[in-house]
mmCIF file of C-alpha atoms and ligand atoms in Angstrom:
data_model
loop_
_atom_site.group_PDB
_atom_site.id
_atom_site.type_symbol
_atom_site.label_atom_id
_atom_site.label_comp_id
_atom_site.label_asym_id
_atom_site.label_seq_id
_atom_site.Cartn_x
_atom_site.Cartn_y
_atom_site.Cartn_z
ATOM 1 C CA MET B 1 22.693 10.442 -23.197
ATOM 2 C CA LEU B 2 22.527 9.871 -19.514
ATOM 3 C CA HIS B 3 19.035 11.259 -19.598
ATOM 4 C CA PHE B 4 18.077 8.910 -22.357
ATOM 5 C CA VAL B 5 19.367 5.886 -20.471
ATOM 6 C CA PHE B 6 17.576 7.013 -17.375
ATOM 7 C CA LEU B 7 14.356 7.547 -19.281
ATOM 8 C CA LEU B 8 14.630 4.151 -20.903
ATOM 9 C CA PHE B 9 15.182 2.585 -17.528
ATOM 10 C CA GLY B 10 12.199 4.541 -16.278
ATOM 11 C CA ILE B 11 9.955 3.289 -19.051
ATOM 12 C CA CYS B 12 11.018 -0.311 -18.516
ATOM 13 C CA SER B 13 10.312 -0.229 -14.818
ATOM 14 C CA VAL B 14 7.072 1.645 -15.466
ATOM 15 C CA GLN B 15 5.951 -1.102 -17.818
ATOM 16 C CA GLY B 16 6.675 -3.862 -15.359
ATOM 17 C CA TYR B 17 4.860 -2.027 -12.646
ATOM 18 C CA PHE B 18 1.795 -0.731 -14.483
ATOM 19 C CA THR B 19 -0.016 -3.653 -16.028
ATOM 20 C CA LEU B 20 -3.732 -2.891 -15.899
ATOM 21 C CA PRO B 21 -5.081 -1.006 -18.941
ATOM 22 C CA GLY B 22 -6.326 2.589 -18.765
ATOM 23 C CA ASN B 23 -6.928 4.847 -15.832
ATOM 24 C CA CYS B 24 -7.541 4.042 -12.171
ATOM 25 C CA PRO B 25 -11.135 3.058 -11.359
ATOM 26 C CA GLU B 26 -13.350 6.081 -10.847
ATOM 27 C CA ASN B 27 -16.338 6.826 -8.625
ATOM 28 C CA VAL B 28 -15.447 4.004 -6.273
ATOM 29 C CA THR B 29 -17.772 3.698 -3.277
ATOM 30 C CA LEU B 30 -15.757 3.898 -0.079
ATOM 31 C CA GLN B 31 -16.655 3.025 3.507
ATOM 32 C CA GLU B 32 -19.363 5.337 4.812
ATOM 33 C CA ASP B 33 -18.833 7.171 8.093
ATOM 34 C CA PHE B 34 -15.225 6.078 8.293
ATOM 35 C CA ARG B 35 -13.596 7.110 11.577
ATOM 36 C CA LEU B 36 -9.824 7.220 11.645
ATOM 37 C CA ALA B 37 -9.865 7.179 15.453
ATOM 38 C CA LEU B 38 -11.289 3.644 15.354
ATOM 39 C CA PHE B 39 -8.607 2.493 12.960
ATOM 40 C CA TYR B 40 -5.856 2.722 15.591
ATOM 41 C CA GLY B 41 -4.271 -0.465 16.861
ATOM 42 C CA LYS B 42 -2.516 -3.250 15.042
ATOM 43 C CA TRP B 43 -3.808 -4.710 11.775
ATOM 44 C CA TYR B 44 -2.473 -7.918 10.261
ATOM 45 C CA GLN B 45 -2.318 -8.234 6.493
ATOM 46 C CA VAL B 46 -4.040 -11.547 5.812
ATOM 47 C CA TYR B 47 -4.539 -11.286 2.036
ATOM 48 C CA HIS B 48 -3.307 -8.919 -0.593
ATOM 49 C CA TYR B 49 -3.520 -8.297 -4.294
ATOM 50 C CA SER B 50 -0.723 -6.704 -6.264
ATOM 51 C CA SER B 51 -1.558 -6.103 -9.917
ATOM 52 C CA ASN B 52 2.061 -6.556 -11.007
ATOM 53 C CA GLY B 53 2.151 -9.990 -9.362
ATOM 54 C CA LEU B 54 5.025 -9.151 -7.040
ATOM 55 C CA ASN B 55 4.835 -10.849 -3.658
ATOM 56 C CA LYS B 56 7.906 -9.966 -1.741
ATOM 57 C CA ASN B 57 6.882 -10.061 1.853
ATOM 58 C CA ASN B 58 5.194 -11.936 4.632
ATOM 59 C CA CYS B 59 4.077 -11.023 8.110
ATOM 60 C CA SER B 60 2.937 -7.498 7.213
ATOM 61 C CA THR B 61 1.259 -5.296 9.759
ATOM 62 C CA VAL B 62 -0.163 -1.807 9.566
ATOM 63 C CA GLU B 63 -0.524 0.543 12.491
ATOM 64 C CA LEU B 64 -1.261 4.243 12.918
ATOM 65 C CA ILE B 65 1.101 6.392 14.973
ATOM 66 C CA THR B 66 0.318 9.849 16.310
ATOM 67 C CA LYS B 67 3.178 12.326 16.159
ATOM 68 C CA PRO B 68 3.176 16.028 17.044
ATOM 69 C CA ASP B 69 2.866 17.005 13.386
ATOM 70 C CA GLY B 70 0.268 14.525 12.287
ATOM 71 C CA ILE B 71 -0.827 10.929 11.952
ATOM 72 C CA TYR B 72 1.522 8.419 10.382
ATOM 73 C CA ILE B 73 1.242 4.828 9.303
ATOM 74 C CA ASN B 74 3.790 2.164 10.079
ATOM 75 C CA GLN B 75 3.836 -0.651 7.543
ATOM 76 C CA SER B 76 6.004 -3.438 8.808
ATOM 77 C CA ARG B 77 6.823 -6.745 7.124
ATOM 78 C CA VAL B 78 9.379 -9.465 6.511
ATOM 79 C CA ASP B 79 10.947 -8.914 3.096
ATOM 80 C CA LEU B 80 12.132 -11.924 1.095
ATOM 81 C CA GLY B 81 11.901 -14.056 4.207
ATOM 82 C CA ILE B 82 15.048 -12.466 5.662
ATOM 83 C CA PHE B 83 14.625 -8.800 6.540
ATOM 84 C CA HIS B 84 12.287 -7.296 9.062
ATOM 85 C CA ARG B 85 11.580 -3.827 7.728
ATOM 86 C CA PHE B 86 9.131 -1.014 8.140
ATOM 87 C CA SER B 87 8.084 2.083 6.238
ATOM 88 C CA ILE B 88 6.587 5.217 7.711
ATOM 89 C CA GLY B 89 4.200 7.383 5.716
ATOM 90 C CA LYS B 90 2.221 10.415 6.730
ATOM 91 C CA ILE B 91 -1.523 10.038 6.483
ATOM 92 C CA LYS B 92 -3.286 12.700 4.447
ATOM 93 C CA ILE B 93 -6.681 13.225 5.943
ATOM 94 C CA PRO B 94 -9.398 14.509 3.632
ATOM 95 C CA THR B 95 -10.748 17.912 4.611
ATOM 96 C CA ASP B 96 -14.262 16.926 3.592
ATOM 97 C CA ILE B 97 -15.839 14.720 6.266
ATOM 98 C CA GLU B 98 -18.112 13.140 3.647
ATOM 99 C CA ASN B 99 -15.005 11.562 2.121
ATOM 100 C CA ALA B 100 -13.374 10.469 5.363
ATOM 101 C CA ALA B 101 -12.355 7.104 3.867
ATOM 102 C CA ASP B 102 -10.490 8.777 1.018
ATOM 103 C CA LEU B 103 -7.138 8.819 2.762
ATOM 104 C CA GLY B 104 -3.736 9.395 1.272
ATOM 105 C CA VAL B 105 -0.253 8.526 2.382
ATOM 106 C CA THR B 106 2.928 10.500 1.769
ATOM 107 C CA PHE B 107 6.394 9.014 1.938
ATOM 108 C CA THR B 108 9.417 11.271 2.225
ATOM 109 C CA PHE B 109 12.881 10.081 1.310
ATOM 110 C CA ASP B 110 15.476 12.643 2.251
ATOM 111 C CA ASP B 111 18.282 10.874 0.415
ATOM 112 C CA ALA B 112 16.427 10.497 -2.873
ATOM 113 C CA PRO B 113 16.878 12.765 -5.900
ATOM 114 C CA ARG B 114 14.751 15.887 -5.598
ATOM 115 C CA ARG B 115 11.881 14.698 -7.792
ATOM 116 C CA LEU B 116 11.571 11.452 -5.902
ATOM 117 C CA LYS B 117 11.776 12.897 -2.408
ATOM 118 C CA THR B 118 8.086 13.163 -1.693
ATOM 119 C CA ARG B 119 5.597 10.645 -2.978
ATOM 120 C CA HIS B 120 1.866 10.752 -2.476
ATOM 121 C CA TYR B 121 -0.411 7.797 -2.922
ATOM 122 C CA PRO B 122 -4.112 7.230 -2.370
ATOM 123 C CA PHE B 123 -4.902 4.936 0.549
ATOM 124 C CA ARG B 124 -8.640 4.421 0.304
ATOM 125 C CA VAL B 125 -10.759 2.450 2.698
ATOM 126 C CA LEU B 126 -13.223 0.359 0.724
ATOM 127 C CA ALA B 127 -14.723 -1.296 3.784
ATOM 128 C CA THR B 128 -14.102 -1.830 7.479
ATOM 129 C CA ASN B 129 -16.033 -2.598 10.616
ATOM 130 C CA ASN B 130 -13.020 -1.495 12.716
ATOM 131 C CA ASN B 131 -13.122 -4.591 14.914
ATOM 132 C CA PHE B 132 -12.401 -7.404 12.462
ATOM 133 C CA TYR B 133 -11.551 -6.433 8.916
ATOM 134 C CA ALA B 134 -10.497 -3.562 6.695
ATOM 135 C CA THR B 135 -10.119 -3.460 2.926
ATOM 136 C CA ILE B 136 -7.858 -0.745 1.573
ATOM 137 C CA TYR B 137 -6.482 -0.064 -1.875
ATOM 138 C CA THR B 138 -4.096 2.222 -3.619
ATOM 139 C CA CYS B 139 -3.916 2.961 -7.304
ATOM 140 C CA SER B 140 -1.384 4.782 -9.463
ATOM 141 C CA TYR B 141 -1.802 5.689 -13.097
ATOM 142 C CA SER B 142 0.940 6.229 -15.650
ATOM 143 C CA PRO B 143 -0.053 8.419 -18.607
ATOM 144 C CA LEU B 144 3.194 7.339 -20.249
ATOM 145 C CA VAL B 145 1.948 3.813 -20.845
ATOM 146 C CA ASN B 146 -1.748 4.495 -20.135
ATOM 147 C CA LYS B 147 -1.889 1.774 -17.505
ATOM 148 C CA HIS B 148 -2.440 1.589 -13.792
ATOM 149 C CA PHE B 149 -1.239 -0.324 -10.779
ATOM 150 C CA ILE B 150 -3.452 -1.474 -7.912
ATOM 151 C CA TYR B 151 -2.542 -2.896 -4.551
ATOM 152 C CA VAL B 152 -5.171 -4.160 -2.115
ATOM 153 C CA TRP B 153 -4.714 -4.851 1.580
ATOM 154 C CA ILE B 154 -7.135 -7.152 3.357
ATOM 155 C CA LEU B 155 -6.401 -6.403 6.985
ATOM 156 C CA SER B 156 -7.545 -8.246 10.051
ATOM 157 C CA ARG B 157 -7.327 -7.557 13.751
ATOM 158 C CA ASN B 158 -6.090 -11.145 14.171
ATOM 159 C CA PRO B 159 -3.599 -13.117 12.082
ATOM 160 C CA VAL B 160 -6.569 -15.224 10.921
ATOM 161 C CA LEU B 161 -9.689 -13.649 9.445
ATOM 162 C CA ASN B 162 -12.993 -15.390 10.127
ATOM 163 C CA ASP B 163 -15.090 -16.430 7.121
ATOM 164 C CA VAL B 164 -17.895 -13.939 7.640
ATOM 165 C CA SER B 165 -15.460 -11.051 7.878
ATOM 166 C CA LYS B 166 -13.600 -12.306 4.868
ATOM 167 C CA GLU B 167 -16.793 -12.276 2.811
ATOM 168 C CA LEU B 168 -17.492 -8.707 3.869
ATOM 169 C CA ALA B 169 -13.906 -7.674 3.257
ATOM 170 C CA ILE B 170 -13.739 -8.984 -0.302
ATOM 171 C CA LYS B 171 -17.217 -7.873 -1.355
ATOM 172 C CA PRO B 172 -16.198 -4.355 -2.461
ATOM 173 C CA LEU B 173 -13.351 -5.602 -4.665
ATOM 174 C CA ASN B 174 -15.578 -5.703 -7.742
ATOM 175 C CA GLU B 175 -15.885 -1.919 -7.357
ATOM 176 C CA ILE B 176 -12.258 -1.664 -8.441
ATOM 177 C CA GLY B 177 -12.456 -4.490 -10.960
ATOM 178 C CA ILE B 178 -10.519 -7.040 -8.937
ATOM 179 C CA ASP B 179 -11.473 -10.698 -8.964
ATOM 180 C CA SER B 180 -11.214 -11.897 -5.356
ATOM 181 C CA SER B 181 -9.810 -15.250 -6.512
ATOM 182 C CA LYS B 182 -6.641 -13.304 -7.339
ATOM 183 C CA LEU B 183 -6.013 -12.441 -3.702
ATOM 184 C CA VAL B 184 -2.860 -13.925 -2.249
ATOM 185 C CA LYS B 185 -3.000 -15.315 1.263
ATOM 186 C CA ASP B 186 -0.236 -13.950 3.454
ATOM 187 C CA GLU B 187 2.026 -16.230 5.441
ATOM 188 C CA TRP B 188 2.098 -15.801 9.185
ATOM 189 C CA THR B 189 4.843 -18.272 9.885
ATOM 190 C CA HIS B 190 8.559 -17.520 9.803
ATOM 191 C CA CYS B 191 8.015 -14.019 11.130
ATOM 192 C CA ASN B 192 11.289 -13.863 13.050
ATOM 193 C CA PRO B 193 13.839 -13.209 10.349
ATOM 194 C CA LYS B 194 17.566 -12.951 10.593
ATOM 195 C CA TYR B 195 17.918 -9.189 10.147
ATOM 196 C CA TYR B 196 16.040 -6.301 11.664
ATOM 197 C CA ASP B 197 16.206 -2.826 10.138
ATOM 198 C CA SER B 198 15.985 -0.162 12.790
ATOM 199 C CA THR B 199 15.271 2.733 10.436
ATOM 200 C CA PRO B 200 12.376 3.101 7.996
ATOM 201 C CA VAL B 201 12.925 1.973 4.409
ATOM 202 C CA GLU B 202 11.159 2.454 1.118
ATOM 203 C CA PRO B 203 7.996 0.390 0.919
ATOM 204 C CA PHE B 204 7.716 -2.306 -1.738
ATOM 205 C CA THR B 205 4.051 -1.665 -2.079
ATOM 206 C CA PHE B 206 4.494 1.836 -3.345
ATOM 207 C CA ARG B 207 7.490 1.475 -5.613
ATOM 208 C CA TYR B 208 8.611 4.538 -7.588
ATOM 209 C CA PRO B 209 5.775 4.489 -9.954
ATOM 210 C CA VAL B 210 4.297 7.915 -10.007
ATOM 211 C CA PRO B 211 7.222 10.327 -10.090
ATOM 212 C CA ILE B 212 9.118 8.430 -12.800
ATOM 213 C CA TYR B 213 7.161 9.949 -15.677
ATOM 214 C CA ASN B 214 7.921 13.442 -14.369
ATOM 215 C CA ILE B 215 11.466 13.069 -15.667
ATOM 216 C CA ASP B 216 12.136 15.938 -18.058
HETATM 217 C C1 LIG Q 1 6.839 -0.242 13.158
HETATM 218 O O1 LIG Q 1 6.295 -1.521 13.477
HETATM 219 C C2 LIG Q 1 7.255 -2.527 13.715
HETATM 220 C C3 LIG Q 1 6.499 -3.807 13.952
HETATM 221 O O2 LIG Q 1 5.493 -3.670 14.883
HETATM 222 C C4 LIG Q 1 8.133 -2.139 14.878
HETATM 223 O O3 LIG Q 1 9.137 -3.105 15.043
HETATM 224 C C5 LIG Q 1 8.769 -0.793 14.614
HETATM 225 O O4 LIG Q 1 9.505 -0.377 15.722
HETATM 226 C C6 LIG Q 1 7.695 0.234 14.309
HETATM 227 N N1 LIG Q 1 8.320 1.493 13.979
HETATM 228 C C7 LIG Q 1 7.927 2.641 14.514
HETATM 229 C C8 LIG Q 1 8.702 3.842 14.119
HETATM 230 O O5 LIG Q 1 6.974 2.724 15.265
HETATM 231 C C1 LIG Q 2 6.934 -16.262 2.910
HETATM 232 O O1 LIG Q 2 7.247 -17.251 3.844
HETATM 233 C C2 LIG Q 2 7.369 -18.545 3.295
HETATM 234 C C3 LIG Q 2 7.637 -19.469 4.410
HETATM 235 O O2 LIG Q 2 6.723 -19.270 5.394
HETATM 236 C C4 LIG Q 2 8.499 -18.579 2.318
HETATM 237 O O3 LIG Q 2 8.565 -19.849 1.721
HETATM 238 C C5 LIG Q 2 8.246 -17.557 1.264
HETATM 239 O O4 LIG Q 2 9.363 -17.511 0.423
HETATM 240 C C6 LIG Q 2 8.028 -16.240 1.893
HETATM 241 N N1 LIG Q 2 7.690 -15.327 0.859
HETATM 242 C C7 LIG Q 2 8.372 -14.239 0.685
HETATM 243 C C8 LIG Q 2 7.934 -13.422 -0.468
HETATM 244 O O5 LIG Q 2 9.261 -13.882 1.437
#
């Protein structure tokens, strides 16, 4: 019974999360000659697209961190206008240099139930010139409902993206079937919220989507 309730809950949240029909886009052209070394430094999220329509944060930044056991990404943001939070994921670097832009990110949650402890997501660089803009997307597919979820980050080295860079940044969105008019502009005011979390939390961007359908 408990299982049934849990499964039902799982399906409901899966349906709210996965809204785009069918599988994730395939054969997407990514940034050529992508160099992770040039991606270091702070990036401001200036626009985003979330296929489930959820917009829960402002003032998001993304920054790589080098640790002894690998390269990590720090996604920081202000959630619901009140909480300053960040999430740390480990970057999965493709072994094949030809696909250098085909990154992944792995989040580990030690307190979560076993199946939900480790979560992998694609983190693919559609375009970047390293100095001004970067366009990244993730996609998760649920065979349970045969739908997918997409999130797009339009990142900028400055809180404001110049028009030329914006054009270049949004150009590859048609590759993944996203209409650029659906991008949401991020707020860069009110970035000093009341509460600051000092330890990493679960990211909103990558909710529990993928592992849910593994429930047996
Ligand atoms: C992540 O970034 C935020 C904002 O820049 C910062 O406050 C936080 O300390 C960073 N966390 C880590 C572990 O680097
Ligand atoms: C973003 O910030 C604006 C104010 O700048 C606020 O009205 C809005 O609720 C915030 N959005 C979220 C999702 O926190």
